Short mmCIF file of N, CA and C and ligand atoms in Angstrom, two decimals:
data_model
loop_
_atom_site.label_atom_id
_atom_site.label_comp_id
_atom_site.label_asym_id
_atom_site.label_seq_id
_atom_site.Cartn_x
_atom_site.Cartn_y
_atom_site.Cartn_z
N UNK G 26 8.95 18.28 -9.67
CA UNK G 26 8.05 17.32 -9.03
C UNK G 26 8.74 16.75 -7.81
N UNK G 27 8.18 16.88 -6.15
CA UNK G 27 8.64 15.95 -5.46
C UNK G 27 7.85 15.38 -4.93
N UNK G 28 6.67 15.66 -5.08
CA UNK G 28 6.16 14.50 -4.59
C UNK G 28 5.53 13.74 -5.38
N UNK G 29 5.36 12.41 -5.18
CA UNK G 29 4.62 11.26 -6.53
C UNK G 29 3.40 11.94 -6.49
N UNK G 30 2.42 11.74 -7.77
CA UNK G 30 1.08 11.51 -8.18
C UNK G 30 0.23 10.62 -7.40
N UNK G 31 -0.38 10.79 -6.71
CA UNK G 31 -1.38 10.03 -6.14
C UNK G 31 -2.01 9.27 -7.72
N UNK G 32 -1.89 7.88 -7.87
CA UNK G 32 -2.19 6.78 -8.97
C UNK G 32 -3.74 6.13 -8.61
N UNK G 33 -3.82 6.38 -7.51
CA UNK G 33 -4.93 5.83 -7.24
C UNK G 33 -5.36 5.66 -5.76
N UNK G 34 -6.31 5.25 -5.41
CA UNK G 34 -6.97 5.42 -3.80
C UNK G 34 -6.34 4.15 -3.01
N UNK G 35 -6.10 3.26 -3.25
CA UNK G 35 -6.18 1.78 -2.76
C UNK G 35 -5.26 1.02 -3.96
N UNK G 36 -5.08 -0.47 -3.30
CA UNK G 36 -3.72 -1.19 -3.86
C UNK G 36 -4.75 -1.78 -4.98
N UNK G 37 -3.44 -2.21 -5.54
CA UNK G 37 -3.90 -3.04 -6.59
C UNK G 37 -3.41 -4.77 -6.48
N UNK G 38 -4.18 -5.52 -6.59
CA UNK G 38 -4.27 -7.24 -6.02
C UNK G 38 -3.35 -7.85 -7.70
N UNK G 39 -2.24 -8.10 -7.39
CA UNK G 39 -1.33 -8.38 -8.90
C UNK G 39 -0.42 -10.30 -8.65
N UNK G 40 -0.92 -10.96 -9.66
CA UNK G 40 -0.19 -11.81 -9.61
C UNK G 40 1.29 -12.02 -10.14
N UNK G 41 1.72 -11.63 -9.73
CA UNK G 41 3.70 -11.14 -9.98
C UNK G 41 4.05 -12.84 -10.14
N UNK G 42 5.25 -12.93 -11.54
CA UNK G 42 5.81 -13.97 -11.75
C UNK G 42 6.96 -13.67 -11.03
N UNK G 43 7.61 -15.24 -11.15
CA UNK G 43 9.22 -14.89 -10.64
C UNK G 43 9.93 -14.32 -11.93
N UNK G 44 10.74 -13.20 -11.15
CA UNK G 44 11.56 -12.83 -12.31
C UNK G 44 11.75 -11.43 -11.85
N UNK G 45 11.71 -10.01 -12.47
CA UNK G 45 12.08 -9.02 -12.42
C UNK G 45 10.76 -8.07 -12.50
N UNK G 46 10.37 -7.06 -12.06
CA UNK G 46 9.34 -6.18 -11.85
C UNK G 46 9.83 -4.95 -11.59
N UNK G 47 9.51 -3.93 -12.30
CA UNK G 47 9.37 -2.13 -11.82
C UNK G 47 8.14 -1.66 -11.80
N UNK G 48 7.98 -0.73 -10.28
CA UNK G 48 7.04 -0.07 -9.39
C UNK G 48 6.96 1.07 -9.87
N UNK G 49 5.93 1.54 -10.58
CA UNK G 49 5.87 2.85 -10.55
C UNK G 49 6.03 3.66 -9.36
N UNK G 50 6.83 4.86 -9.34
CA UNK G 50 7.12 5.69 -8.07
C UNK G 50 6.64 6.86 -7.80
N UNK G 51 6.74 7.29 -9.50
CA UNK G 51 5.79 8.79 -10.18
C UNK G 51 4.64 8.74 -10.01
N UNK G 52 3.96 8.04 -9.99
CA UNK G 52 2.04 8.09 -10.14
C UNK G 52 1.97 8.02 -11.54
N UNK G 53 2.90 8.51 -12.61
CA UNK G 53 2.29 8.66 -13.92
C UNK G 53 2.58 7.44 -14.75
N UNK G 54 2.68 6.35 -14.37
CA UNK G 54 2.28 5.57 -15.39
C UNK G 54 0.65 5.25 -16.11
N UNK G 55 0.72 4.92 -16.42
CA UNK G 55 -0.49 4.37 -17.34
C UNK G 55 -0.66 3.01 -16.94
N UNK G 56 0.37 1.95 -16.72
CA UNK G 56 0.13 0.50 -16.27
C UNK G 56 0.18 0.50 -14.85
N UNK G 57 -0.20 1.15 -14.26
CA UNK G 57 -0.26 1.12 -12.60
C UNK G 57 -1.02 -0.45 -12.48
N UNK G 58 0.11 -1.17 -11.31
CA UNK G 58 0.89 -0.15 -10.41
C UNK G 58 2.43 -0.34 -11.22
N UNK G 59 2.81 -0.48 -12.31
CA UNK G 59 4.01 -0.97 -12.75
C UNK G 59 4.50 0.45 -13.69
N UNK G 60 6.11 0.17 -13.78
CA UNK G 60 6.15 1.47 -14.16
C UNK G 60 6.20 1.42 -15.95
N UNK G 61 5.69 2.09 -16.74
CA UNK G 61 5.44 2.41 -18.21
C UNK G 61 6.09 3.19 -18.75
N UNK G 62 7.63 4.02 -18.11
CA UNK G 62 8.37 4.92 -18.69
C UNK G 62 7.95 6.26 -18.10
N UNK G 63 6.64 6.46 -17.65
CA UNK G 63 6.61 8.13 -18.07
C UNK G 63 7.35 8.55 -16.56
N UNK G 64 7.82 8.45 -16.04
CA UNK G 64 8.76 8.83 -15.38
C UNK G 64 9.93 9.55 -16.05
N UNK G 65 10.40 9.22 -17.12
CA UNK G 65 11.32 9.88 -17.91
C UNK G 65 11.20 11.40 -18.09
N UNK G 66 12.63 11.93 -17.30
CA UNK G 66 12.57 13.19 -17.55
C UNK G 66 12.40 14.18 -15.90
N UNK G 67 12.00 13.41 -15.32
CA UNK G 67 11.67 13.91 -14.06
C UNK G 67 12.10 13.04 -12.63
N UNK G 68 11.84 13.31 -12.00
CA UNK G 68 12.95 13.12 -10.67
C UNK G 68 12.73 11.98 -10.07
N UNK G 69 12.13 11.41 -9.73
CA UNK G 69 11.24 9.62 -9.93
C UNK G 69 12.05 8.52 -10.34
N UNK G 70 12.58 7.40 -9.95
CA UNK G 70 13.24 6.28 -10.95
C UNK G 70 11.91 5.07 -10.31
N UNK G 71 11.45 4.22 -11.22
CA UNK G 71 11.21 3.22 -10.80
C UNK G 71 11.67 2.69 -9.53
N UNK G 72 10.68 1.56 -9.14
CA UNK G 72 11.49 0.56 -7.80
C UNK G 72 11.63 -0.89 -8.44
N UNK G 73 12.88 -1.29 -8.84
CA UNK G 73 12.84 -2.36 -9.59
C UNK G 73 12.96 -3.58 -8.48
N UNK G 74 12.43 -4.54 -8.30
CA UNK G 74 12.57 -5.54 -7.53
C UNK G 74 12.22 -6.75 -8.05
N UNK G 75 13.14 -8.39 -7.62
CA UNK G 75 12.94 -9.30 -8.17
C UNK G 75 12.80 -10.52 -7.00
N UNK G 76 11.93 -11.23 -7.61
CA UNK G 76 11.08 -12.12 -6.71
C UNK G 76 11.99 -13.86 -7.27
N UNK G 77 11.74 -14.31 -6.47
CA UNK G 77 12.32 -15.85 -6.46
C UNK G 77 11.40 -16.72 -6.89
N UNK G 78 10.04 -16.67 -6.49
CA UNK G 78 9.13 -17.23 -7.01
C UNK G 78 7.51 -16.52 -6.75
N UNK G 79 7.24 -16.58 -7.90
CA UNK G 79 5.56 -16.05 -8.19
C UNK G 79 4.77 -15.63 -6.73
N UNK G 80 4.04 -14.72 -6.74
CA UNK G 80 3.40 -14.95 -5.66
C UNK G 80 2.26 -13.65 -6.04
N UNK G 81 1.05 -13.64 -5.31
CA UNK G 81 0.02 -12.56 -5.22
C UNK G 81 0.36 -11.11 -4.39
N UNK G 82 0.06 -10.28 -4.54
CA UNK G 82 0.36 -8.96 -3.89
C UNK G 82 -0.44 -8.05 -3.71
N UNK G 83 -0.86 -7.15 -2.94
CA UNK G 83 -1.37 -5.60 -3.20
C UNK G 83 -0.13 -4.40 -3.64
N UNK G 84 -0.23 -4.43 -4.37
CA UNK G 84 0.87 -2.93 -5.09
C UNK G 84 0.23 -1.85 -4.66
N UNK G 85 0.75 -0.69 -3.53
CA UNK G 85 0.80 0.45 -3.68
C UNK G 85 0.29 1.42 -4.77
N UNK G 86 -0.95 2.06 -4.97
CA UNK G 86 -1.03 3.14 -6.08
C UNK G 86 -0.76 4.15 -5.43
N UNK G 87 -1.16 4.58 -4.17
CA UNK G 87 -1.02 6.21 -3.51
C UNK G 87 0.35 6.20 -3.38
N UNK G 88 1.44 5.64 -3.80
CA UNK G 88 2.71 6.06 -3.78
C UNK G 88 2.79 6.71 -2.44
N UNK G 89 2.04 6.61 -1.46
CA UNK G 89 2.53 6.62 -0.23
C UNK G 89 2.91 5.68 1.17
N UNK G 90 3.12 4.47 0.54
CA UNK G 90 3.66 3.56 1.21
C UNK G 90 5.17 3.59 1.57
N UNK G 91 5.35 2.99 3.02
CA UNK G 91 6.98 3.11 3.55
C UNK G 91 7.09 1.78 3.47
N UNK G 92 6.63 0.83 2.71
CA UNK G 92 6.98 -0.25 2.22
C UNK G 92 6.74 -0.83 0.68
N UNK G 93 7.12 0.25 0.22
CA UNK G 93 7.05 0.03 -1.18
C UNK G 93 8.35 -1.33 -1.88
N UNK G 94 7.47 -1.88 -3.05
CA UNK G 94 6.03 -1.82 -3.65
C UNK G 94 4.41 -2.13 -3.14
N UNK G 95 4.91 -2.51 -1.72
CA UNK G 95 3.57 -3.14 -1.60
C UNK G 95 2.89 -2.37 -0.56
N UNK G 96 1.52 -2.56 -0.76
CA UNK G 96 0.56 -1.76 0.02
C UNK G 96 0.80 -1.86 1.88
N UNK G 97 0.73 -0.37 2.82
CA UNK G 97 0.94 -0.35 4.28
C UNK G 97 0.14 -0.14 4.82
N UNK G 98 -0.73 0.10 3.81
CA UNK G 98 -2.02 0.93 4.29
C UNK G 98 -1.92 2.49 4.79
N UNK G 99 -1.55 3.14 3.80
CA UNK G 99 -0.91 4.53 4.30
C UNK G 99 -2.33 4.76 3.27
N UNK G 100 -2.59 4.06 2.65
CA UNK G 100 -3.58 5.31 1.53
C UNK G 100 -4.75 5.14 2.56
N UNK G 101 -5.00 5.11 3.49
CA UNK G 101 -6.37 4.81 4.58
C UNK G 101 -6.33 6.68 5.20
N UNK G 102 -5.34 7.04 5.19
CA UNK G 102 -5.19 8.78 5.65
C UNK G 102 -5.35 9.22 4.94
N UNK G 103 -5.32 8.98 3.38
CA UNK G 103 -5.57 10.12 2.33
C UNK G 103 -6.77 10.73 2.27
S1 FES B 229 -2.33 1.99 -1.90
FE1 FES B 229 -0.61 3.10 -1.14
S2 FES B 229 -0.40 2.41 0.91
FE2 FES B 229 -2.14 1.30 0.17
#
């Protein structure tokens, strides 16, 4: 696998606590946009990132953002 799974068309609007978060990178999670393990096994690691305090977001599903986790609007070419 090199390239991610397209997860979906458009971001997903997520209220993120402060604390610690992983991005799905694979497309194959199941909890998109967050990662659920199934990455295991294949070439993909999560994007783990941690926030200082709470805030709202669009998360990336087309795993084609150059600003991951969050949406660039790259899924507008797909
Ligand atoms: S959903 Fe991937 S760039 Fe917007």
């Amino acid at each position: 696998m090199s390239e991610p799974k397209a997860a979906g068309t458009a971001p997903i609007k997520v209220t993120l606590e402060a604390g610690r978060h992983a991005w799905c990178a694979c497309g194959e999670s199941k909890t998109q946009p967050f990662c659920d393990g199934s990455h295991r096994g294949g070439t993909f690691v999560p994007l783990k990132f941690t926030l200082e305090a709470g805030k709202e977001a669009f998360l990336c599903t087309c795993k084609q953002t150059k600003n991951a986790p969050y949406c660039d609007g790259s899924h507008k070419a797909l």
